[in-house]
PDB file of C-alpha atoms in Angstrom:
ATOM      1  CA  MET I   1      75.145 103.940  96.436  1.00 95.00           C
ATOM      2  CA  LEU I   2      77.635 106.758  96.800  1.00 97.00           C
ATOM      3  CA  ILE I   3      81.233 106.407  98.008  1.00 98.00           C
ATOM      4  CA  ARG I   4      82.641 109.558  99.591  1.00 98.00           C
ATOM      5  CA  ARG I   5      85.144 110.749 102.166  1.00 97.00           C
ATOM      6  CA  GLU I   6      84.275 110.372 105.805  1.00 97.00           C
ATOM      7  CA  ARG I   7      82.982 113.544 107.468  1.00 97.00           C
ATOM      8  CA  ALA I   8      83.263 114.408 111.161  1.00 93.00           C
ATOM      9  CA  ASP I   9      79.557 113.788 111.674  1.00 97.00           C
ATOM     10  CA  ASP I  10      79.916 110.224 110.281  1.00 98.00           C
ATOM     11  CA  ALA I  11      81.874 108.913 113.293  1.00 97.00           C
ATOM     12  CA  ALA I  12      78.895 107.407 115.168  1.00 97.00           C
ATOM     13  CA  ALA I  13      77.511 105.801 112.008  1.00 98.00           C
ATOM     14  CA  ILE I  14      80.944 104.359 111.180  1.00 98.00           C
ATOM     15  CA  ALA I  15      81.192 102.879 114.683  1.00 97.00           C
ATOM     16  CA  ALA I  16      77.743 101.335 114.153  1.00 97.00           C
ATOM     17  CA  VAL I  17      78.905  99.825 110.840  1.00 98.00           C
ATOM     18  CA  HIS I  18      81.918  98.138 112.439  1.00 97.00           C
ATOM     19  CA  ARG I  19      79.823  97.046 115.421  1.00 96.00           C
ATOM     20  CA  SER I  20      77.315  95.399 113.066  1.00 96.00           C
ATOM     21  CA  ALA I  21      79.982  93.907 110.799  1.00 96.00           C
ATOM     22  CA  PHE I  22      82.276  92.463 113.451  1.00 94.00           C
ATOM     23  CA  ALA I  23      80.100  91.709 116.504  1.00 90.00           C
ATOM     24  CA  PRO I  24      79.165  88.220 115.219  1.00 84.00           C
ATOM     25  CA  ARG I  25      82.860  87.255 115.271  1.00 82.00           C
ATOM     26  CA  TYR I  26      82.978  87.954 118.995  1.00 80.00           C
ATOM     27  CA  ALA I  27      79.511  86.663 119.893  1.00 71.00           C
ATOM     28  CA  THR I  28      80.804  83.628 121.788  1.00 58.00           C
ATOM     29  CA  ALA I  29      82.631  84.167 125.035  1.00 49.00           C
ATOM     30  CA  THR I  30      84.269  81.634 127.325  1.00 48.00           C
ATOM     31  CA  ASP I  31      82.689  81.527 130.766  1.00 47.00           C
ATOM     32  CA  PRO I  32      84.815  81.030 133.893  1.00 48.00           C
ATOM     33  CA  ASP I  33      83.796  77.369 133.947  1.00 49.00           C
ATOM     34  CA  GLY I  34      85.412  76.917 130.524  1.00 49.00           C
ATOM     35  CA  THR I  35      82.202  76.631 128.519  1.00 48.00           C
ATOM     36  CA  ASP I  36      81.322  78.759 125.532  1.00 48.00           C
ATOM     37  CA  THR I  37      78.104  80.705 125.737  1.00 46.00           C
ATOM     38  CA  PRO I  38      76.857  82.176 122.441  1.00 46.00           C
ATOM     39  CA  GLY I  39      75.926  85.826 122.717  1.00 44.00           C
ATOM     40  CA  ASP I  40      77.508  86.148 126.163  1.00 44.00           C
ATOM     41  CA  HIS I  41      80.197  88.579 125.088  1.00 44.00           C
ATOM     42  CA  GLY I  42      78.639  91.416 127.020  1.00 49.00           C
ATOM     43  CA  SER I  43      78.228  94.878 125.615  1.00 56.00           C
ATOM     44  CA  ALA I  44      81.887  95.350 124.720  1.00 83.00           C
ATOM     45  CA  ASP I  45      82.468  96.669 121.222  1.00 90.00           C
ATOM     46  CA  PRO I  46      84.431  94.631 118.693  1.00 94.00           C
ATOM     47  CA  PRO I  47      88.069  95.840 118.621  1.00 95.00           C
ATOM     48  CA  GLU I  48      87.604  97.320 115.138  1.00 95.00           C
ATOM     49  CA  VAL I  49      85.340 100.050 116.597  1.00 96.00           C
ATOM     50  CA  GLY I  50      88.076 101.268 118.927  1.00 95.00           C
ATOM     51  CA  LEU I  51      90.742 100.800 116.270  1.00 97.00           C
ATOM     52  CA  VAL I  52      89.086 103.330 113.959  1.00 97.00           C
ATOM     53  CA  ALA I  53      88.738 105.809 116.832  1.00 96.00           C
ATOM     54  CA  ARG I  54      92.433 105.425 117.765  1.00 97.00           C
ATOM     55  CA  LEU I  55      93.547 105.657 114.128  1.00 98.00           C
ATOM     56  CA  ARG I  56      91.778 109.023 113.743  1.00 97.00           C
ATOM     57  CA  SER I  57      94.146 110.540 116.311  1.00 97.00           C
ATOM     58  CA  ASP I  58      97.273 108.760 115.029  1.00 97.00           C
ATOM     59  CA  GLU I  59      99.861 110.380 112.763  1.00 97.00           C
ATOM     60  CA  GLY I  60      99.182 107.593 110.250  1.00 97.00           C
ATOM     61  CA  TRP I  61      95.590 108.768 109.692  1.00 98.00           C
ATOM     62  CA  ILE I  62      94.885 110.014 106.164  1.00 98.00           C
ATOM     63  CA  PRO I  63      91.474 111.749 106.185  1.00 97.00           C
ATOM     64  CA  THR I  64      91.142 111.673 102.387  1.00 97.00           C
ATOM     65  CA  LEU I  65      91.409 107.877 102.442  1.00 98.00           C
ATOM     66  CA  SER I  66      88.705 107.148 105.004  1.00 98.00           C
ATOM     67  CA  LEU I  67      85.717 106.317 102.825  1.00 98.00           C
ATOM     68  CA  VAL I  68      82.061 105.607 103.515  1.00 98.00           C
ATOM     69  CA  ALA I  69      79.404 103.966 101.391  1.00 98.00           C
ATOM     70  CA  ILE I  70      76.128 105.884 101.526  1.00 98.00           C
ATOM     71  CA  GLU I  71      72.743 104.459 100.652  1.00 97.00           C
ATOM     72  CA  HIS I  72      69.584 106.540 101.108  1.00 96.00           C
ATOM     73  CA  ASP I  73      71.540 109.105 103.174  1.00 95.00           C
ATOM     74  CA  SER I  74      72.772 106.414 105.592  1.00 97.00           C
ATOM     75  CA  VAL I  75      76.296 105.096 106.105  1.00 98.00           C
ATOM     76  CA  VAL I  76      76.232 101.382 105.227  1.00 98.00           C
ATOM     77  CA  GLY I  77      79.969 100.719 104.894  1.00 98.00           C
ATOM     78  CA  HIS I  78      83.390 102.087 105.818  1.00 98.00           C
ATOM     79  CA  LEU I  79      86.993 101.485 104.816  1.00 98.00           C
ATOM     80  CA  CYS I  80      90.148 103.343 105.713  1.00 98.00           C
ATOM     81  CA  LEU I  81      93.684 103.372 104.428  1.00 98.00           C
ATOM     82  CA  THR I  82      96.374 104.570 106.817  1.00 98.00           C
ATOM     83  CA  ARG I  83     100.073 105.301 106.515  1.00 98.00           C
ATOM     84  CA  ALA I  84     102.319 102.300 106.926  1.00 98.00           C
ATOM     85  CA  THR I  85     105.897 101.568 105.931  1.00 98.00           C
ATOM     86  CA  VAL I  86     107.925  98.886 104.223  1.00 98.00           C
ATOM     87  CA  GLY I  87     111.407  99.503 105.530  1.00 96.00           C
ATOM     88  CA  PRO I  88     112.008 103.214 104.794  1.00 97.00           C
ATOM     89  CA  PHE I  89     109.274 103.412 102.133  1.00 98.00           C
ATOM     90  CA  PRO I  90     105.861 104.971 102.856  1.00 98.00           C
ATOM     91  CA  VAL I  91     102.991 102.698 101.818  1.00 98.00           C
ATOM     92  CA  LEU I  92      99.368 102.190 102.860  1.00 98.00           C
ATOM     93  CA  ALA I  93      97.597  99.716 105.117  1.00 98.00           C
ATOM     94  CA  LEU I  94      93.970  98.787 104.535  1.00 98.00           C
ATOM     95  CA  GLY I  95      91.644  98.217 107.412  1.00 95.00           C
ATOM     96  CA  PRO I  96      89.348  97.896 108.869  1.00 97.00           C
ATOM     97  CA  ILE I  97      86.695  97.499 106.196  1.00 97.00           C
ATOM     98  CA  GLY I  98      83.152  96.914 107.405  1.00 97.00           C
ATOM     99  CA  VAL I  99      79.646  96.726 105.984  1.00 98.00           C
ATOM    100  CA  LEU I 100      76.389  96.687 107.943  1.00 98.00           C
ATOM    101  CA  ALA I 101      75.356  93.058 108.433  1.00 96.00           C
ATOM    102  CA  ASP I 102      72.099  93.501 106.519  1.00 96.00           C
ATOM    103  CA  HIS I 103      73.975  94.992 103.526  1.00 97.00           C
ATOM    104  CA  GLN I 104      76.692  92.338 103.256  1.00 95.00           C
ATOM    105  CA  GLY I 105      76.838  90.392 100.016  1.00 94.00           C
ATOM    106  CA  ALA I 106      75.332  93.285  98.029  1.00 96.00           C
ATOM    107  CA  GLY I 107      78.577  94.705  96.619  1.00 96.00           C
ATOM    108  CA  VAL I 108      79.168  97.439  99.206  1.00 98.00           C
ATOM    109  CA  GLY I 109      82.550  96.064 100.279  1.00 97.00           C
ATOM    110  CA  SER I 110      83.654  95.630  96.672  1.00 97.00           C
ATOM    111  CA  ALA I 111      82.614  99.194  95.821  1.00 98.00           C
ATOM    112  CA  LEU I 112      84.607 100.504  98.800  1.00 98.00           C
ATOM    113  CA  MET I 113      87.653  98.449  97.762  1.00 98.00           C
ATOM    114  CA  HIS I 114      87.571  99.718  94.169  1.00 98.00           C
ATOM    115  CA  ALA I 115      87.131 103.328  95.328  1.00 98.00           C
ATOM    116  CA  ALA I 116      89.950 103.075  97.878  1.00 98.00           C
ATOM    117  CA  LEU I 117      92.397 101.468  95.472  1.00 98.00           C
ATOM    118  CA  GLY I 118      91.541 104.024  92.791  1.00 98.00           C
ATOM    119  CA  ALA I 119      91.998 106.919  95.230  1.00 98.00           C
ATOM    120  CA  ALA I 120      95.317 105.537  96.487  1.00 98.00           C
ATOM    121  CA  ASP I 121      96.547 105.058  92.935  1.00 98.00           C
ATOM    122  CA  ALA I 122      95.501 108.611  91.999  1.00 98.00           C
ATOM    123  CA  LEU I 123      97.537 109.888  94.979  1.00 98.00           C
ATOM    124  CA  ASP I 124     100.634 108.058  93.645  1.00 98.00           C
ATOM    125  CA  GLU I 125     100.783 105.638  96.547  1.00 98.00           C
ATOM    126  CA  PRO I 126     102.915 102.592  95.643  1.00 98.00           C
ATOM    127  CA  LEU I 127     101.109  99.763  97.385  1.00 98.00           C
ATOM    128  CA  VAL I 128      98.502  98.702  99.914  1.00 98.00           C
ATOM    129  CA  GLY I 129      99.036  95.962 102.496  1.00 98.00           C
ATOM    130  CA  LEU I 130      96.464  94.100 104.547  1.00 98.00           C
ATOM    131  CA  LEU I 131      95.904  91.147 106.797  1.00 96.00           C
ATOM    132  CA  GLY I 132      92.823  89.338 105.582  1.00 94.00           C
ATOM    133  CA  SER I 133      90.901  86.650 103.784  1.00 93.00           C
ATOM    134  CA  LEU I 134      92.747  84.698 101.121  1.00 94.00           C
ATOM    135  CA  GLU I 135      89.397  84.156  99.391  1.00 93.00           C
ATOM    136  CA  PHE I 136      88.137  87.771  99.311  1.00 92.00           C
ATOM    137  CA  TYR I 137      91.086  90.060  98.603  1.00 97.00           C
ATOM    138  CA  PRO I 138      92.802  88.370  95.608  1.00 97.00           C
ATOM    139  CA  ARG I 139      89.861  89.444  93.406  1.00 97.00           C
ATOM    140  CA  PHE I 140      91.154  93.012  93.887  1.00 98.00           C
ATOM    141  CA  GLY I 141      94.700  92.133  92.844  1.00 98.00           C
ATOM    142  CA  PHE I 142      96.125  91.338  96.280  1.00 98.00           C
ATOM    143  CA  VAL I 143      98.851  88.699  96.352  1.00 98.00           C
ATOM    144  CA  PRO I 144     100.817  87.088  99.187  1.00 97.00           C
ATOM    145  CA  ALA I 145     103.246  89.799 100.288  1.00 98.00           C
ATOM    146  CA  ALA I 146     106.205  87.420 100.186  1.00 96.00           C
ATOM    147  CA  ARG I 147     105.937  87.408  96.372  1.00 97.00           C
ATOM    148  CA  LEU I 148     107.093  91.035  96.415  1.00 97.00           C
ATOM    149  CA  GLY I 149     109.711  90.513  99.123  1.00 98.00           C
ATOM    150  CA  ILE I 150     107.533  92.041 101.838  1.00 98.00           C
ATOM    151  CA  THR I 151     107.002  90.464 105.242  1.00 97.00           C
ATOM    152  CA  PRO I 152     104.778  91.575 108.110  1.00 97.00           C
ATOM    153  CA  ASP I 153     106.554  92.561 111.308  1.00 96.00           C
ATOM    154  CA  GLU I 154     104.386  90.045 113.179  1.00 95.00           C
ATOM    155  CA  PRO I 155     105.479  86.552 112.039  1.00 94.00           C
ATOM    156  CA  ALA I 156     102.076  85.036 112.896  1.00 94.00           C
ATOM    157  CA  TRP I 157     100.528  87.150 110.119  1.00 95.00           C
ATOM    158  CA  VAL I 158     102.602  85.721 107.246  1.00 95.00           C
ATOM    159  CA  SER I 159      99.953  83.301 105.953  1.00 96.00           C
ATOM    160  CA  HIS I 160      97.250  85.981 105.515  1.00 96.00           C
ATOM    161  CA  PHE I 161      99.335  89.084 104.832  1.00 98.00           C
ATOM    162  CA  GLN I 162      98.797  90.407 101.311  1.00 98.00           C
ATOM    163  CA  VAL I 163      99.756  93.407  99.199  1.00 98.00           C
ATOM    164  CA  ARG I 164      98.385  95.127  96.115  1.00 98.00           C
ATOM    165  CA  SER I 165     100.875  97.079  94.032  1.00 98.00           C
ATOM    166  CA  LEU I 166      99.676 100.296  92.390  1.00 98.00           C
ATOM    167  CA  SER I 167     100.974 102.346  89.427  1.00 98.00           C
ATOM    168  CA  ALA I 168     103.705 104.051  91.493  1.00 98.00           C
ATOM    169  CA  TYR I 169     105.060 100.708  92.763  1.00 98.00           C
ATOM    170  CA  ASP I 170     108.832 100.245  92.578  1.00 97.00           C
ATOM    171  CA  SER I 171     110.427  96.817  93.051  1.00 96.00           C
ATOM    172  CA  GLN I 172     112.912  98.375  95.497  1.00 97.00           C
ATOM    173  CA  ILE I 173     110.041  98.496  97.991  1.00 98.00           C
ATOM    174  CA  ALA I 174     110.832  95.364  99.944  1.00 98.00           C
ATOM    175  CA  GLY I 175     111.381  94.415 103.552  1.00 98.00           C
ATOM    176  CA  GLU I 176     109.322  94.520 106.707  1.00 98.00           C
ATOM    177  CA  PHE I 177     105.819  96.004 106.681  1.00 98.00           C
ATOM    178  CA  HIS I 178     104.829  98.103 109.698  1.00 98.00           C
ATOM    179  CA  TYR I 179     101.266  99.294 110.371  1.00 98.00           C
ATOM    180  CA  ALA I 180     100.291 102.521 112.166  1.00 97.00           C
ATOM    181  CA  GLU I 181     100.745 101.973 115.906  1.00 97.00           C
ATOM    182  CA  PRO I 182      97.061 101.522 116.867  1.00 97.00           C
ATOM    183  CA  PHE I 183      97.002  98.197 114.982  1.00 95.00           C
ATOM    184  CA  TYR I 184      99.384  96.750 117.549  1.00 93.00           C
ATOM    185  CA  ASP I 185      97.037  97.563 120.437  1.00 88.00           C
ATOM    186  CA  LEU I 186      94.349  95.094 119.284  1.00 80.00           C
TER     187      LEU I 186
END
C-alpha cells in the first residue's frame, strides 16, 4: 500500500471510497408511516461525499494534507486535514476518513492516520482536532479536547471531540475549536 497526496483525477475514486465507507450508516430510512426500512435510503450519497467536495472549494482546504491509500493502482482509502482554529490559533481538523468497505480492518485507516499526523507534524502544525470514536482515535494519541482546554463550538460534540497535540503544540492554544465552514452544513 502507498499513501500519497490526492490528485485531481482521484476525486471520483475518493467519492466512491466515502460512499462505500459511510453508506451502511445511512442504510435505514424512516418511511412516512414511521417504520424503518433497511436499505430504503434511496440513492442519496452519504453526507461525507458532499463534504469532501465542498471542502475542496473552501479556503480551509489544504491540498498537501488530502491523502489517499493506493493498493494495486486503486484508491482504497482517503483522509483529509483542513484548516480549523482554536480561538485565534490556526490548527487542523481531521475528517472525513474513509476506507472501502471490503478493505476495512486491514490497516488502511491506521496507515492514513499515521501518514497524516506525520505530515502535519512535519509542517509544524500544532494540533489536530476531530469528532469521532472514543475507541478508535486514542490509539493515535488523541485525548478528550477538554484536557487541553479546548471545546468544540457545538456543545453536543463535547463527549466525542478529541485532539492530538503535535511537536509545535503550545499550551496557550486553548478555547473554542471551529471547523472549516462546510462541516456546519452537514
